[in-house]
PDB file of C-alpha atoms in Angstrom:
ATOM      1  CA  MET A  17     180.320  94.581  21.914  1.00  0.00           C
ATOM      2  CA  SER A  18     178.762  91.618  23.480  1.00  0.00           C
ATOM      3  CA  PHE A  19     175.220  90.976  24.834  1.00  0.00           C
ATOM      4  CA  LEU A  20     174.457  88.430  27.344  1.00  0.00           C
ATOM      5  CA  PHE A  21     171.309  87.460  27.895  1.00  0.00           C
ATOM      6  CA  LYS A  22     169.514  86.171  31.000  1.00  0.00           C
ATOM      7  CA  LYS A  23     166.161  84.509  32.075  1.00  0.00           C
ATOM      8  CA  SER A  24     165.394  83.643  36.010  1.00  0.00           C
ATOM      9  CA  GLY A  25     169.213  84.000  36.528  1.00  0.00           C
ATOM     10  CA  VAL A  26     170.834  81.623  33.619  1.00  0.00           C
ATOM     11  CA  LYS A  27     172.779  82.055  31.454  1.00  0.00           C
ATOM     12  CA  ILE A  28     170.946  81.691  27.879  1.00  0.00           C
ATOM     13  CA  SER A  29     173.307  82.332  25.574  1.00  0.00           C
ATOM     14  CA  SER A  30     175.660  85.198  24.687  1.00  0.00           C
ATOM     15  CA  PHE A  31     177.330  86.713  21.083  1.00  0.00           C
ATOM     16  CA  SER A  32     179.185  89.257  19.732  1.00  0.00           C
ATOM     17  CA  ILE A  33     178.249  91.791  17.239  1.00  0.00           C
ATOM     18  CA  VAL A  34     181.036  93.165  15.210  1.00  0.00           C
ATOM     19  CA  ALA A  35     180.713  96.722  13.686  1.00  0.00           C
ATOM     20  CA  PRO A  36     179.346  97.285  10.208  1.00  0.00           C
ATOM     21  CA  VAL A  37     182.191  98.212   7.407  1.00  0.00           C
ATOM     22  CA  VAL A  38     181.927 100.633   4.793  1.00  0.00           C
ATOM     23  CA  ARG A  39     183.983 101.140   1.793  1.00  0.00           C
ATOM     24  CA  LEU A  40     184.192 103.471  -1.540  1.00  0.00           C
ATOM     25  CA  VAL A  41     183.534 101.859  -4.805  1.00  0.00           C
ATOM     26  CA  GLY A  42     183.890 103.391  -8.505  1.00  0.00           C
ATOM     27  CA  GLY A  43     186.368 106.035  -7.749  1.00  0.00           C
ATOM     28  CA  PRO A  44     189.888 107.198  -9.120  1.00  0.00           C
ATOM     29  CA  SER A  45     191.001 106.671  -5.324  1.00  0.00           C
ATOM     30  CA  SER A  46     190.039 105.019  -2.187  1.00  0.00           C
ATOM     31  CA  SER A  47     188.738 108.294  -0.800  1.00  0.00           C
ATOM     32  CA  ILE A  48     186.008 108.924  -3.093  1.00  0.00           C
ATOM     33  CA  GLY A  49     183.336 106.330  -4.225  1.00  0.00           C
ATOM     34  CA  ARG A  50     180.161 104.744  -3.984  1.00  0.00           C
ATOM     35  CA  VAL A  51     179.039 104.305  -0.810  1.00  0.00           C
ATOM     36  CA  GLU A  52     178.944 100.543   0.523  1.00  0.00           C
ATOM     37  CA  VAL A  53     178.219  99.151   3.569  1.00  0.00           C
ATOM     38  CA  PHE A  54     178.924  95.704   4.618  1.00  0.00           C
ATOM     39  CA  HIS A  55     175.974  93.675   6.640  1.00  0.00           C
ATOM     40  CA  PHE A  56     174.368  90.582   7.458  1.00  0.00           C
ATOM     41  CA  GLY A  57     177.443  88.987   5.813  1.00  0.00           C
ATOM     42  CA  GLU A  58     176.933  90.818   2.064  1.00  0.00           C
ATOM     43  CA  TRP A  59     178.051  93.982   0.770  1.00  0.00           C
ATOM     44  CA  GLY A  60     175.084  96.666  -0.432  1.00  0.00           C
ATOM     45  CA  THR A  61     174.634 100.037  -1.061  1.00  0.00           C
ATOM     46  CA  VAL A  62     173.298 103.348   0.447  1.00  0.00           C
ATOM     47  CA  CYS A  63     170.428 105.038  -1.165  1.00  0.00           C
ATOM     48  CA  ASP A  64     170.920 109.028  -2.005  1.00  0.00           C
ATOM     49  CA  ASP A  65     167.438 109.628  -0.513  1.00  0.00           C
ATOM     50  CA  ARG A  66     168.197 112.221   2.207  1.00  0.00           C
ATOM     51  CA  TRP A  67     171.984 111.668   1.833  1.00  0.00           C
ATOM     52  CA  THR A  68     173.355 115.031   3.184  1.00  0.00           C
ATOM     53  CA  ILE A  69     177.240 116.046   3.882  1.00  0.00           C
ATOM     54  CA  LYS A  70     176.676 114.880   7.723  1.00  0.00           C
ATOM     55  CA  ASP A  71     176.091 111.339   6.515  1.00  0.00           C
ATOM     56  CA  GLY A  72     178.952 111.849   4.232  1.00  0.00           C
ATOM     57  CA  HIS A  73     181.039 112.867   7.452  1.00  0.00           C
ATOM     58  CA  VAL A  74     180.259 109.783   9.671  1.00  0.00           C
ATOM     59  CA  ALA A  75     181.139 107.338   6.245  1.00  0.00           C
ATOM     60  CA  CYS A  76     184.602 109.648   5.954  1.00  0.00           C
ATOM     61  CA  ARG A  77     185.099 108.872   9.681  1.00  0.00           C
ATOM     62  CA  MET A  78     184.261 104.973   9.170  1.00  0.00           C
ATOM     63  CA  LEU A  79     187.113 104.786   7.134  1.00  0.00           C
ATOM     64  CA  ASN A  80     189.589 107.145   9.189  1.00  0.00           C
ATOM     65  CA  PHE A  81     189.180 110.270   6.995  1.00  0.00           C
ATOM     66  CA  SER A  82     188.553 113.449   9.137  1.00  0.00           C
ATOM     67  CA  LYS A  83     185.745 114.480   6.993  1.00  0.00           C
ATOM     68  CA  ALA A  84     183.680 114.510   3.681  1.00  0.00           C
ATOM     69  CA  VAL A  85     184.222 117.331   1.357  1.00  0.00           C
ATOM     70  CA  GLU A  86     181.835 116.258  -1.436  1.00  0.00           C
ATOM     71  CA  LEU A  87     178.386 114.124  -1.535  1.00  0.00           C
ATOM     72  CA  PHE A  88     177.112 112.671  -5.144  1.00  0.00           C
ATOM     73  CA  HIS A  89     173.830 111.735  -5.885  1.00  0.00           C
ATOM     74  CA  GLY A  90     172.372 109.622  -8.821  1.00  0.00           C
ATOM     75  CA  SER A  91     175.265 106.760  -8.691  1.00  0.00           C
ATOM     76  CA  THR A  92     177.476 109.209 -10.141  1.00  0.00           C
ATOM     77  CA  PHE A  93     180.383 106.250  -9.479  1.00  0.00           C
ATOM     78  CA  GLY A  94     178.018 103.630 -11.041  1.00  0.00           C
ATOM     79  CA  GLY A  95     175.277 101.401  -9.186  1.00  0.00           C
ATOM     80  CA  GLY A  96     175.700  98.435  -7.538  1.00  0.00           C
ATOM     81  CA  LEU A  97     173.909  95.730  -9.377  1.00  0.00           C
ATOM     82  CA  GLY A  98     173.012  92.758  -7.991  1.00  0.00           C
ATOM     83  CA  LEU A  99     173.597  94.329  -4.182  1.00  0.00           C
ATOM     84  CA  PRO A 100     171.030  94.836  -1.528  1.00  0.00           C
ATOM     85  CA  ILE A 101     170.204  98.534  -0.847  1.00  0.00           C
ATOM     86  CA  TRP A 102     171.013  98.662   2.549  1.00  0.00           C
ATOM     87  CA  LEU A 103     170.492 101.854   4.065  1.00  0.00           C
ATOM     88  CA  THR A 104     168.402 104.987   3.450  1.00  0.00           C
ATOM     89  CA  LYS A 105     166.440 108.125   4.275  1.00  0.00           C
ATOM     90  CA  LEU A 106     169.345 108.386   7.161  1.00  0.00           C
ATOM     91  CA  ILE A 107     169.405 111.296   9.031  1.00  0.00           C
ATOM     92  CA  CYS A 108     172.678 111.671  10.816  1.00  0.00           C
ATOM     93  CA  ASN A 109     173.480 114.310  13.146  1.00  0.00           C
ATOM     94  CA  GLY A 110     177.577 114.245  12.048  1.00  0.00           C
ATOM     95  CA  THR A 111     179.070 112.551  15.209  1.00  0.00           C
ATOM     96  CA  GLU A 112     178.165 109.117  15.259  1.00  0.00           C
ATOM     97  CA  ASN A 113     180.299 106.367  14.813  1.00  0.00           C
ATOM     98  CA  SER A 114     178.645 104.238  12.107  1.00  0.00           C
ATOM     99  CA  LEU A 115     176.245 105.240   9.548  1.00  0.00           C
ATOM    100  CA  PHE A 116     174.104 102.416  11.711  1.00  0.00           C
ATOM    101  CA  GLU A 117     173.637 104.721  14.290  1.00  0.00           C
ATOM    102  CA  CYS A 118     172.157 106.881  12.214  1.00  0.00           C
ATOM    103  CA  LYS A 119     168.412 107.687  12.625  1.00  0.00           C
ATOM    104  CA  ASN A 120     166.395 105.923  10.363  1.00  0.00           C
ATOM    105  CA  ALA A 121     169.035 103.309   9.266  1.00  0.00           C
ATOM    106  CA  MET A 122     167.454 100.472  11.258  1.00  0.00           C
ATOM    107  CA  LYS A 123     163.908 101.676  10.522  1.00  0.00           C
ATOM    108  CA  TYR A 124     164.642 101.154   6.627  1.00  0.00           C
ATOM    109  CA  LEU A 125     167.277  98.303   7.011  1.00  0.00           C
ATOM    110  CA  GLY A 126     167.067  96.488   3.525  1.00  0.00           C
ATOM    111  CA  ILE A 127     163.624  98.298   3.123  1.00  0.00           C
ATOM    112  CA  THR A 128     163.906 100.765   0.245  1.00  0.00           C
ATOM    113  CA  GLY A 129     161.889 102.472  -2.825  1.00  0.00           C
ATOM    114  CA  CYS A 130     165.419 103.240  -4.096  1.00  0.00           C
ATOM    115  CA  SER A 131     167.245 101.894  -7.294  1.00  0.00           C
ATOM    116  CA  HIS A 132     170.672 101.647  -7.912  1.00  0.00           C
ATOM    117  CA  ALA A 133     170.668 104.755  -9.777  1.00  0.00           C
ATOM    118  CA  GLN A 134     170.174 106.430  -6.781  1.00  0.00           C
ATOM    119  CA  ASP A 135     173.366 104.893  -4.933  1.00  0.00           C
ATOM    120  CA  ALA A 136     175.132 107.637  -2.906  1.00  0.00           C
ATOM    121  CA  GLY A 137     178.382 108.884  -2.908  1.00  0.00           C
ATOM    122  CA  VAL A 138     181.028 110.422  -1.161  1.00  0.00           C
ATOM    123  CA  GLN A 139     184.677 112.457  -1.526  1.00  0.00           C
ATOM    124  CA  CYS A 140     186.460 112.042   1.999  1.00  0.00           C
ATOM    125  CA  ALA A 141     188.842 114.834   2.823  1.00  0.00           C
ATOM    126  CA  GLU A 142     192.862 113.801   2.124  1.00  0.00           C
ATOM    127  CA  ASP A 143     194.617 116.687   4.492  1.00  0.00           C
ATOM    128  CA  GLY A 144     196.663 114.458   6.511  1.00  0.00           C
ATOM    129  CA  GLU A 145     194.149 115.166   9.636  1.00  0.00           C
ATOM    130  CA  LEU A 146     192.872 111.096   9.874  1.00  0.00           C
ATOM    131  CA  ILE A 147     191.527 110.340  12.736  1.00  0.00           C
ATOM    132  CA  ASN A 148     191.186 106.912  14.363  1.00  0.00           C
ATOM    133  CA  VAL A 149     187.207 106.378  15.097  1.00  0.00           C
ATOM    134  CA  ASP A 150     186.075 102.774  17.093  1.00  0.00           C
ATOM    135  CA  THR A 151     183.243 101.603  15.280  1.00  0.00           C
ATOM    136  CA  ARG A 152     182.971  98.557  17.992  1.00  0.00           C
ATOM    137  CA  ALA A 153     181.371 100.911  20.441  1.00  0.00           C
TER     138      ALA A 153
END
């Protein structure tokens, strides 16, 4: 996605925004683990406050899985010590292309009362029904 800023018809600057990336860490396979997102050039975790199956569906679809099948609270896969906690209190409806599109994502971005003892985790479906979601939208 590119943005063009203009003032009085004169091009000031343009830049591209690259969609944030998600990964699962600490699990026994690539479909299960602690949810981490890449933002501002740095990996960080997601707090489990308000972490629901709809949030999990979005995270899994970002990884090209069809859906979430199980959620984990309380740092089941270890805490992301030393990492920022980027997201908290997400309210996803389950159809977003990115966790950053969910309600409260930008409101609480990097601002949290969570500790890494509350890092969220998810298990994604490995059912062969993979979908390709373009998170660049």
